[in-house]
Tab-separated table of N, CA and C in Angstrom:
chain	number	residue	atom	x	y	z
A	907	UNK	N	0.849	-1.179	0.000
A	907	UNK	CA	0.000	0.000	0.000
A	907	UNK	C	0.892	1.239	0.000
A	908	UNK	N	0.597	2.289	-0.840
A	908	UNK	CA	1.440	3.254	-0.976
A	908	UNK	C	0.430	4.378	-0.645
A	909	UNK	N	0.842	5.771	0.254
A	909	UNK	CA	0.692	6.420	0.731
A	909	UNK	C	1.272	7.760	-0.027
A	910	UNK	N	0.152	8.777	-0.641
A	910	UNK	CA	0.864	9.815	-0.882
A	910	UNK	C	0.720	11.419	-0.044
A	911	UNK	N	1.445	11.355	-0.221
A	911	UNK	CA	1.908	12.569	0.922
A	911	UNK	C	2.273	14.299	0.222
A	912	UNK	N	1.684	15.238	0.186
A	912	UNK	CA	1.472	16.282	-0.730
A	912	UNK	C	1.615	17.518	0.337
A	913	UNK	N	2.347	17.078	1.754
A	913	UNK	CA	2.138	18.720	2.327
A	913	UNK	C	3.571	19.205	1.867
A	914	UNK	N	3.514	20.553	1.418
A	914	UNK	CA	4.716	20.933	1.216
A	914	UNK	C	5.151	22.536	2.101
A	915	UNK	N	6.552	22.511	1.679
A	915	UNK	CA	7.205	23.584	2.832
A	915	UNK	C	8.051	24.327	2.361
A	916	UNK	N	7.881	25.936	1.503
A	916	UNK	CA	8.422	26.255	0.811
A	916	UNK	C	9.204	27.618	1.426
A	917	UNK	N	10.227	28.165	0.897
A	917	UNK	CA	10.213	29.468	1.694
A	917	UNK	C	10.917	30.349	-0.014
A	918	UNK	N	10.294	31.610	-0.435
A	918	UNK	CA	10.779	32.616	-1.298
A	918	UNK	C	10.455	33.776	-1.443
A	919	UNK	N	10.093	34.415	-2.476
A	919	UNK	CA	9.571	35.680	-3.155
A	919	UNK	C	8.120	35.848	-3.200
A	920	UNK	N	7.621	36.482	-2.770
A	920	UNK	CA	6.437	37.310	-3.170
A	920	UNK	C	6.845	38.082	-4.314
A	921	UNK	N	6.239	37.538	-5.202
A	921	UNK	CA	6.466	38.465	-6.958
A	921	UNK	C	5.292	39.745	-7.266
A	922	UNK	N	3.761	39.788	-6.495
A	922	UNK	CA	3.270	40.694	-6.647
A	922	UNK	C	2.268	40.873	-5.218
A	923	UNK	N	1.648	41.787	-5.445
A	923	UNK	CA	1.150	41.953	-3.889
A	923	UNK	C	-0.142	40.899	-3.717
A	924	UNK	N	-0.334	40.671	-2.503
A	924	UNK	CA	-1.728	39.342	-2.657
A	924	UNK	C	-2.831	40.168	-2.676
A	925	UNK	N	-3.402	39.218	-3.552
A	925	UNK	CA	-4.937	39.905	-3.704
A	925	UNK	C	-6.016	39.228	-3.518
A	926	UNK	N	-7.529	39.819	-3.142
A	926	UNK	CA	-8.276	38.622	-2.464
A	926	UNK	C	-9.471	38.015	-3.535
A	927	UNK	N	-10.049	37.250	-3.842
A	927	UNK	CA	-11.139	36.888	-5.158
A	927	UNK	C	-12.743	36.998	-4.266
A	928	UNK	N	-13.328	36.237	-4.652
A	928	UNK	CA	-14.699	36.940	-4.384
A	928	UNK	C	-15.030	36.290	-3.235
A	929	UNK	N	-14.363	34.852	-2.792
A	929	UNK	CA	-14.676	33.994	-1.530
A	929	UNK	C	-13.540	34.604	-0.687
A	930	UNK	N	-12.778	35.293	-0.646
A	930	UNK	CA	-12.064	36.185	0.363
A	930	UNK	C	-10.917	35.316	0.315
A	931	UNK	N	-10.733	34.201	-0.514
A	931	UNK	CA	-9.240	34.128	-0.469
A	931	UNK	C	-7.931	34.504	-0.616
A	932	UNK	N	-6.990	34.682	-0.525
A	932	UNK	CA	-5.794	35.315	-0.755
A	932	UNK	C	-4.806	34.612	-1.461
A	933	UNK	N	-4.361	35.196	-3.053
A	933	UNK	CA	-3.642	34.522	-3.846
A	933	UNK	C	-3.022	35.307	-4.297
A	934	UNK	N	-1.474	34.677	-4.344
A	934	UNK	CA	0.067	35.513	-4.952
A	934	UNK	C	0.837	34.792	-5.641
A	935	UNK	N	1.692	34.720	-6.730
A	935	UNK	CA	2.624	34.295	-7.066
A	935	UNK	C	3.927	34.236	-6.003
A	936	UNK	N	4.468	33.193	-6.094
A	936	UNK	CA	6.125	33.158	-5.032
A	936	UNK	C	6.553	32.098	-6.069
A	937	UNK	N	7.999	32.848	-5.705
A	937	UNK	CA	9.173	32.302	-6.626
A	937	UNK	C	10.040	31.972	-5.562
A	938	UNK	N	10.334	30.425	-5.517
A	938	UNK	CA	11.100	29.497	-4.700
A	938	UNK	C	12.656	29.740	-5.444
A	939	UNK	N	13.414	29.997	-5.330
A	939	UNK	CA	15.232	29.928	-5.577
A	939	UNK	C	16.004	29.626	-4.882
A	940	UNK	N	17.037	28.820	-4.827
A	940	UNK	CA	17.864	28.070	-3.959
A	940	UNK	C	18.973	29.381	-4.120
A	941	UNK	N	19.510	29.926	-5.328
A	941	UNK	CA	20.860	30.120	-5.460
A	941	UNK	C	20.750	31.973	-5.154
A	942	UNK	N	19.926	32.365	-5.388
A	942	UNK	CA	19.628	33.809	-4.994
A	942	UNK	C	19.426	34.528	-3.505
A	943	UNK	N	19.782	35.656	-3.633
A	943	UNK	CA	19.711	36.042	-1.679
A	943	UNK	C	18.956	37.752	-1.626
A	944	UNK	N	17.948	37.723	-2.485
A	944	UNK	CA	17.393	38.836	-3.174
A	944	UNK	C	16.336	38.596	-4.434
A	945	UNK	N	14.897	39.286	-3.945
A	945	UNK	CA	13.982	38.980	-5.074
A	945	UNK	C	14.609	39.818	-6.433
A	946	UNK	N	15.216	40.654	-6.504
A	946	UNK	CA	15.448	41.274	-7.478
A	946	UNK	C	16.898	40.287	-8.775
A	947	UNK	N	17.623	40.021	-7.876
A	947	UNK	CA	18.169	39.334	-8.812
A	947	UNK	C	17.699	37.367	-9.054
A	948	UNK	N	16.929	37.201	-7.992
A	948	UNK	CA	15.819	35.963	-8.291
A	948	UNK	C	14.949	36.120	-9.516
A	949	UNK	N	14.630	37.387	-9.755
A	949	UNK	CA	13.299	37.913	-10.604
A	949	UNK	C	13.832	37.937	-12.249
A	950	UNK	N	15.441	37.949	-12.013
A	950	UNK	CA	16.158	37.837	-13.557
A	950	UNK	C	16.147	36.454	-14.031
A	951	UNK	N	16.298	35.153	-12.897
A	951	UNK	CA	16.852	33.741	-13.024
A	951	UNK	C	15.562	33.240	-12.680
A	952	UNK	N	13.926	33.579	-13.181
A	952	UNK	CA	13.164	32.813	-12.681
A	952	UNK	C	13.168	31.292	-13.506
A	953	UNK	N	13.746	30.724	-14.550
A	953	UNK	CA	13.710	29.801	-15.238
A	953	UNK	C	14.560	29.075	-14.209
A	954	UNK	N	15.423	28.966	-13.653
A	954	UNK	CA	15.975	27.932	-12.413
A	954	UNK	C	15.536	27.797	-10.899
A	955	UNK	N	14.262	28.435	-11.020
A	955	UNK	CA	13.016	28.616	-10.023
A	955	UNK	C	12.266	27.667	-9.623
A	956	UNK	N	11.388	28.130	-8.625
A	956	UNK	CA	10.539	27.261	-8.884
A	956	UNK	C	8.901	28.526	-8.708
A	957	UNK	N	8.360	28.438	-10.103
A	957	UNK	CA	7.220	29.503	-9.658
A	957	UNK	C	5.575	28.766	-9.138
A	958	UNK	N	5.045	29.080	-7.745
A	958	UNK	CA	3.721	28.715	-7.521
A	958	UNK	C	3.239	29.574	-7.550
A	959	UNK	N	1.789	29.422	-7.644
A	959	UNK	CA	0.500	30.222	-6.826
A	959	UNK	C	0.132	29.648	-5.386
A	960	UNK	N	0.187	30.719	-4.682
A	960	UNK	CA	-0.516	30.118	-3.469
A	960	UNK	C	-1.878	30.347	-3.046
A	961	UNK	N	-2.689	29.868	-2.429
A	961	UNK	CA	-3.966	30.306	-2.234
A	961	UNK	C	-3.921	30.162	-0.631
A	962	UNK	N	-4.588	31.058	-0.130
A	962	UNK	CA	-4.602	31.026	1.350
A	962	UNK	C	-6.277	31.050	1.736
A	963	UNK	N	-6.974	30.725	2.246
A	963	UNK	CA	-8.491	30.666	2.660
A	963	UNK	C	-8.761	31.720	4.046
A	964	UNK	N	-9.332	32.545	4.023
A	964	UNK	CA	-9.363	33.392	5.047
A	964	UNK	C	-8.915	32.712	6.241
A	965	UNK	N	-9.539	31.503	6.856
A	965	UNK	CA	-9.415	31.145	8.109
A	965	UNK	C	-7.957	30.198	8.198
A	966	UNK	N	-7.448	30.293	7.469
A	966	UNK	CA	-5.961	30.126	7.652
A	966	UNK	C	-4.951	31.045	8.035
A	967	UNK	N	-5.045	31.937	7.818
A	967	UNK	CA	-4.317	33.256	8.260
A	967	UNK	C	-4.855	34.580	8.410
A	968	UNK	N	-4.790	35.436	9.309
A	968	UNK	CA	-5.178	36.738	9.185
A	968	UNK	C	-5.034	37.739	8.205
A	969	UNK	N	-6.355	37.879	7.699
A	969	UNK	CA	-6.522	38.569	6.488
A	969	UNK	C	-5.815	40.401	6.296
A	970	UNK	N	-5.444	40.669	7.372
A	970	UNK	CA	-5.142	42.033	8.094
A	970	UNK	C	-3.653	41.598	7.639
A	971	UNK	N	-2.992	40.313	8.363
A	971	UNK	CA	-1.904	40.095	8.362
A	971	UNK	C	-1.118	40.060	6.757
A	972	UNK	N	-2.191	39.481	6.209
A	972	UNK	CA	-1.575	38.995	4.699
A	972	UNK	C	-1.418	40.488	4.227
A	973	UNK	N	-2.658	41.132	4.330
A	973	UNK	CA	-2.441	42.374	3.310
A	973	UNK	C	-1.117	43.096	3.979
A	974	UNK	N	-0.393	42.836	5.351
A	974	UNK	CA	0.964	43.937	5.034
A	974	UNK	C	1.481	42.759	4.218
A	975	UNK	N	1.774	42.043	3.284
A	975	UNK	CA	2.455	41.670	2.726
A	975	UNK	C	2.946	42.214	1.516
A	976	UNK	N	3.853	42.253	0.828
A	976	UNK	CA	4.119	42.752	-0.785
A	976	UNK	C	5.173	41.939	-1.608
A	977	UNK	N	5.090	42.780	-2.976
A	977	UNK	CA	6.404	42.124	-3.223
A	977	UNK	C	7.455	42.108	-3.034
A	978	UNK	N	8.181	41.241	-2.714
A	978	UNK	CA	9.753	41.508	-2.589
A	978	UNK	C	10.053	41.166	-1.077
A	979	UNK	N	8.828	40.237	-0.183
A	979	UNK	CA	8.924	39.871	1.261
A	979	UNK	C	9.005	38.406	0.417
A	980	UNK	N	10.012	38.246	1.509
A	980	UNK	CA	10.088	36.970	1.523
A	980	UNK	C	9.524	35.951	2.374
A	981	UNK	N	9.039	35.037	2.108
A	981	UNK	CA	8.228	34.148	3.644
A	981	UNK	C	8.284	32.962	3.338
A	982	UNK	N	8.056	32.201	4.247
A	982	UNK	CA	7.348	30.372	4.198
A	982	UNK	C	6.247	30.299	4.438
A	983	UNK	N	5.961	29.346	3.168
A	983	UNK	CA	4.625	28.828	3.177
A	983	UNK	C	4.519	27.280	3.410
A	984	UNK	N	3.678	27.025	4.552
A	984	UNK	CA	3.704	25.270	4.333
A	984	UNK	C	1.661	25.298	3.801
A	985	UNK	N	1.831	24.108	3.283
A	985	UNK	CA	0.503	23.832	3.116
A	985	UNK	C	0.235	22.298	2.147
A	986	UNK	N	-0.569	22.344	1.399
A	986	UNK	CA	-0.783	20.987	0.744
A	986	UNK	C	-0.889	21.516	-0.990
A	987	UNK	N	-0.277	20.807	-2.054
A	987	UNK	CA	-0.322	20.827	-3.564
A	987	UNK	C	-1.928	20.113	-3.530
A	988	UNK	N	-2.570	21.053	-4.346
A	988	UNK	CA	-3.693	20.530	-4.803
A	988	UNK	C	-4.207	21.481	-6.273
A	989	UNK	N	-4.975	20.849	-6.855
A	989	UNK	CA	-5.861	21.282	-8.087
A	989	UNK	C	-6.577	22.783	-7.328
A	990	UNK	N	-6.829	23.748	-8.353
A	990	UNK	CA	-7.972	24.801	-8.018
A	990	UNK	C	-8.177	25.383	-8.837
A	991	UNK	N	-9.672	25.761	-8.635
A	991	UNK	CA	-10.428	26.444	-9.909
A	991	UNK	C	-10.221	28.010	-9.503
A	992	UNK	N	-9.830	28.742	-10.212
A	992	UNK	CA	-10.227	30.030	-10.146
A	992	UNK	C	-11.029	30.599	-10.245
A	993	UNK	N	-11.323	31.908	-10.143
A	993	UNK	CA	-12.804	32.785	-10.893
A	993	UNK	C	-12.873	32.215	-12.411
A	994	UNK	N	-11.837	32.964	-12.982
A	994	UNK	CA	-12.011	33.198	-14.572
A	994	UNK	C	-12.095	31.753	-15.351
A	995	UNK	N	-12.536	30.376	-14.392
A	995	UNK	CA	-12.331	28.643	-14.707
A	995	UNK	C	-10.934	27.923	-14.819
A	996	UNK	N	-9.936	28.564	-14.900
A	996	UNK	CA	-8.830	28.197	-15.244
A	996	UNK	C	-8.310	27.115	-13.697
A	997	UNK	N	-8.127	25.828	-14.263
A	997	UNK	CA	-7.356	25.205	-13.096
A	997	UNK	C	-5.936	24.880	-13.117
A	998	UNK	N	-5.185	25.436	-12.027
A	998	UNK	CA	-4.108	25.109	-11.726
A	998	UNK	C	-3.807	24.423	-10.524
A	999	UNK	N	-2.411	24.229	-10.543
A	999	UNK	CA	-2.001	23.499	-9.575
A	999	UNK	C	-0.959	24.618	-8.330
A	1000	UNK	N	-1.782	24.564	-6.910
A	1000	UNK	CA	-1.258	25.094	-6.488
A	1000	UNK	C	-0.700	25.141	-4.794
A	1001	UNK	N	-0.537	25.620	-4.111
A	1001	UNK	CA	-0.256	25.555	-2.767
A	1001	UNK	C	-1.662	25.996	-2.002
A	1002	UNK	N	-2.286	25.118	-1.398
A	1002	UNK	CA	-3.305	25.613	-0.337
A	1002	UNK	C	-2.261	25.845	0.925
A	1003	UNK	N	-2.369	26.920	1.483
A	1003	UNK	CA	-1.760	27.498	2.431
A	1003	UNK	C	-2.772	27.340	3.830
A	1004	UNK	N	-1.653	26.713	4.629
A	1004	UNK	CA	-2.441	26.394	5.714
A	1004	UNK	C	-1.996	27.738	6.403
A	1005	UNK	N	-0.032	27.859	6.165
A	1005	UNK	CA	0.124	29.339	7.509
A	1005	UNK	C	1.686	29.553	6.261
A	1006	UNK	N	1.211	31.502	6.480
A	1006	UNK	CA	2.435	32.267	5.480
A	1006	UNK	C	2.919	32.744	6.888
A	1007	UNK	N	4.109	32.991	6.629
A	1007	UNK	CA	4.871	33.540	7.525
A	1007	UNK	C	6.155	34.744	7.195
A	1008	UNK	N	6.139	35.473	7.211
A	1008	UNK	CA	7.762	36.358	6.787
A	1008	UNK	C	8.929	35.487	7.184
A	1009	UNK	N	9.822	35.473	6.323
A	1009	UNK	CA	11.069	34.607	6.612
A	1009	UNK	C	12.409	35.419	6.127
A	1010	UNK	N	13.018	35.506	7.122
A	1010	UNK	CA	14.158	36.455	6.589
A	1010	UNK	C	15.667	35.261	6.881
A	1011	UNK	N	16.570	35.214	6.091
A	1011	UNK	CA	17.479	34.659	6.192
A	1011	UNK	C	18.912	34.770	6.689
A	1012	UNK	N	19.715	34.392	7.299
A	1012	UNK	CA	21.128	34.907	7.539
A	1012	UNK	C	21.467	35.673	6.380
A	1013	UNK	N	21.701	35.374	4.893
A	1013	UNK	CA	22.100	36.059	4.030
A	1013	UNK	C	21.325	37.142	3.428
A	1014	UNK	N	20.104	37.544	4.409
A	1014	UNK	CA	19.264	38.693	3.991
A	1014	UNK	C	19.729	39.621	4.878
A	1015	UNK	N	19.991	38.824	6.194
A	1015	UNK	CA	20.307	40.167	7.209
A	1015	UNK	C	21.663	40.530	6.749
A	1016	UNK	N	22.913	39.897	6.491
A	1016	UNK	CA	23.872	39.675	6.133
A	1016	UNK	C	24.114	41.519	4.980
A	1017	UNK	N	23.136	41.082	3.918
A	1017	UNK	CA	22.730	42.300	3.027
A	1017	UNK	C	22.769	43.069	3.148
A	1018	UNK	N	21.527	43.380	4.618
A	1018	UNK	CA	20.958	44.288	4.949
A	1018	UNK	C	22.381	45.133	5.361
A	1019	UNK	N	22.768	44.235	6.265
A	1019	UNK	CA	24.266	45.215	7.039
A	1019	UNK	C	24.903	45.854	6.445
A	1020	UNK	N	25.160	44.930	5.253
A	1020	UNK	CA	26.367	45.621	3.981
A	1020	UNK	C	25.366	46.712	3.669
A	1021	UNK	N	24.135	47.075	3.034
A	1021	UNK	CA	23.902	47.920	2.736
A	1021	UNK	C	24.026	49.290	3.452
A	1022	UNK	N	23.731	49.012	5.117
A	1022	UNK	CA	23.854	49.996	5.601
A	1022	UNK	C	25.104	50.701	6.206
A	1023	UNK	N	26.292	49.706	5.716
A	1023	UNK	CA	27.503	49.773	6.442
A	1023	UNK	C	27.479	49.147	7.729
A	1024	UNK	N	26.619	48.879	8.546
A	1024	UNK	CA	26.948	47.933	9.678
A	1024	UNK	C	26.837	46.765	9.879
A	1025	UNK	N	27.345	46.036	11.093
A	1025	UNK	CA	26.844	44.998	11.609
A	1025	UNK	C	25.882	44.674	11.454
A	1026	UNK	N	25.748	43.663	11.660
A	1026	UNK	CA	24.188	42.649	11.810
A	1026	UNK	C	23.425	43.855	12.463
A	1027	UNK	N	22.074	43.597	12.011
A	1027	UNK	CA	20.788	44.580	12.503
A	1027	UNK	C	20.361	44.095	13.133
A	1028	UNK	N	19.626	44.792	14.544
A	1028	UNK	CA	18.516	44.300	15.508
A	1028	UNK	C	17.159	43.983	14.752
A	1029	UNK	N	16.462	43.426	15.121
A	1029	UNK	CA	15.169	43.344	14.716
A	1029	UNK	C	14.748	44.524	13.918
A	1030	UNK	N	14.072	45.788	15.247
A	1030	UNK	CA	13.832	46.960	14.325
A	1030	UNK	C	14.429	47.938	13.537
A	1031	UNK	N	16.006	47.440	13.406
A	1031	UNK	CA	16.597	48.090	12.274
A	1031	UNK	C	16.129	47.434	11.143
A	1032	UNK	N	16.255	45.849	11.112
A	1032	UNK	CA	15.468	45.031	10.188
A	1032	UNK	C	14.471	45.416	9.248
A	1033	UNK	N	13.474	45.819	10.297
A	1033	UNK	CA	12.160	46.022	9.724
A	1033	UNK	C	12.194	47.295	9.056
A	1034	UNK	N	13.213	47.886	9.889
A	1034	UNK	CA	13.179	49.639	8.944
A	1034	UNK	C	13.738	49.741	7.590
A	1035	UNK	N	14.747	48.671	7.453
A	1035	UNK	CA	15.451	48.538	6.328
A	1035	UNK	C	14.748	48.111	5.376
A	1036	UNK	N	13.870	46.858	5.606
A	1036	UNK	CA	12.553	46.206	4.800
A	1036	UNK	C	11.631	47.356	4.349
A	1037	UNK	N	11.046	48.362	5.021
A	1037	UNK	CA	9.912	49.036	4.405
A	1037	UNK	C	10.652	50.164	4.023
A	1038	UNK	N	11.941	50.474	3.825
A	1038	UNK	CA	12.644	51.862	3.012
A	1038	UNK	C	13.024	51.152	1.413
A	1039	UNK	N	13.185	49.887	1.453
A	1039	UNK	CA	13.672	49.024	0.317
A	1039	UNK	C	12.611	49.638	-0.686
């Protein structure tokens, strides 16, 4: 007996801002890249990517929460690959999102420093650096 198993656990790019459809779900493109440490130069090499849609269902995450999201945050998404219909009929294959999260990496903070000339950043230098980007 074989068992298939479809939850997956991704962490990348937000490519455009999420937007919600008429059942209040929340759906974005994210671009998964192993070799990149920045959506901007990820956004040149999306062919060695990996590009999903995610769909999030209101009661999976806070709808308040998602909208600070944009492009160019990076986060993890775990959830399950499944089929979905859109508005406009079109079915794809995509990430049902159980929980998004912001995910920042050693080599993001790493960035961040160089950009600003310092050391590693505290948290709310972090965040200040994120919304001046």
């Amino acid at each position: 007996m074989s068992m298939q198993i479809n939850r997956i656990s991704l962490s990348g790019w937000i490519l455009d801002d999420p937007s919600k459809d008429h059942d209040y779900e929340c759906t974005f493109p994210m671009l998964q890249h192993k070799h990149h440490k920045s959506v901007s130069t990820a956004e040149l090499d999306t062919y060695n990517g990996i590009l999903m849609q995610v769909v999030v269902h209101p009661n999976a995450a806070s709808i308040k929460y998602l909208k600070s999201l944009k492009h160019g945050h990076r986060v993890t998404v775990e959830g399950a690959l499944s089929v979905h219909q859109f508005e406009d009929g079109i079915n794809m294959i995509v990430i049902l999102a159980s929980s998004v999260e912001r995910s920042e990496t050693l080599e993001s903070l790493k960035c961040a420093a160089e950009c600003t000339g310092k050391g590693i950043l505290d948290s709310k230098e972090m965040v200040a650096h994120e919304i001046t980007k």
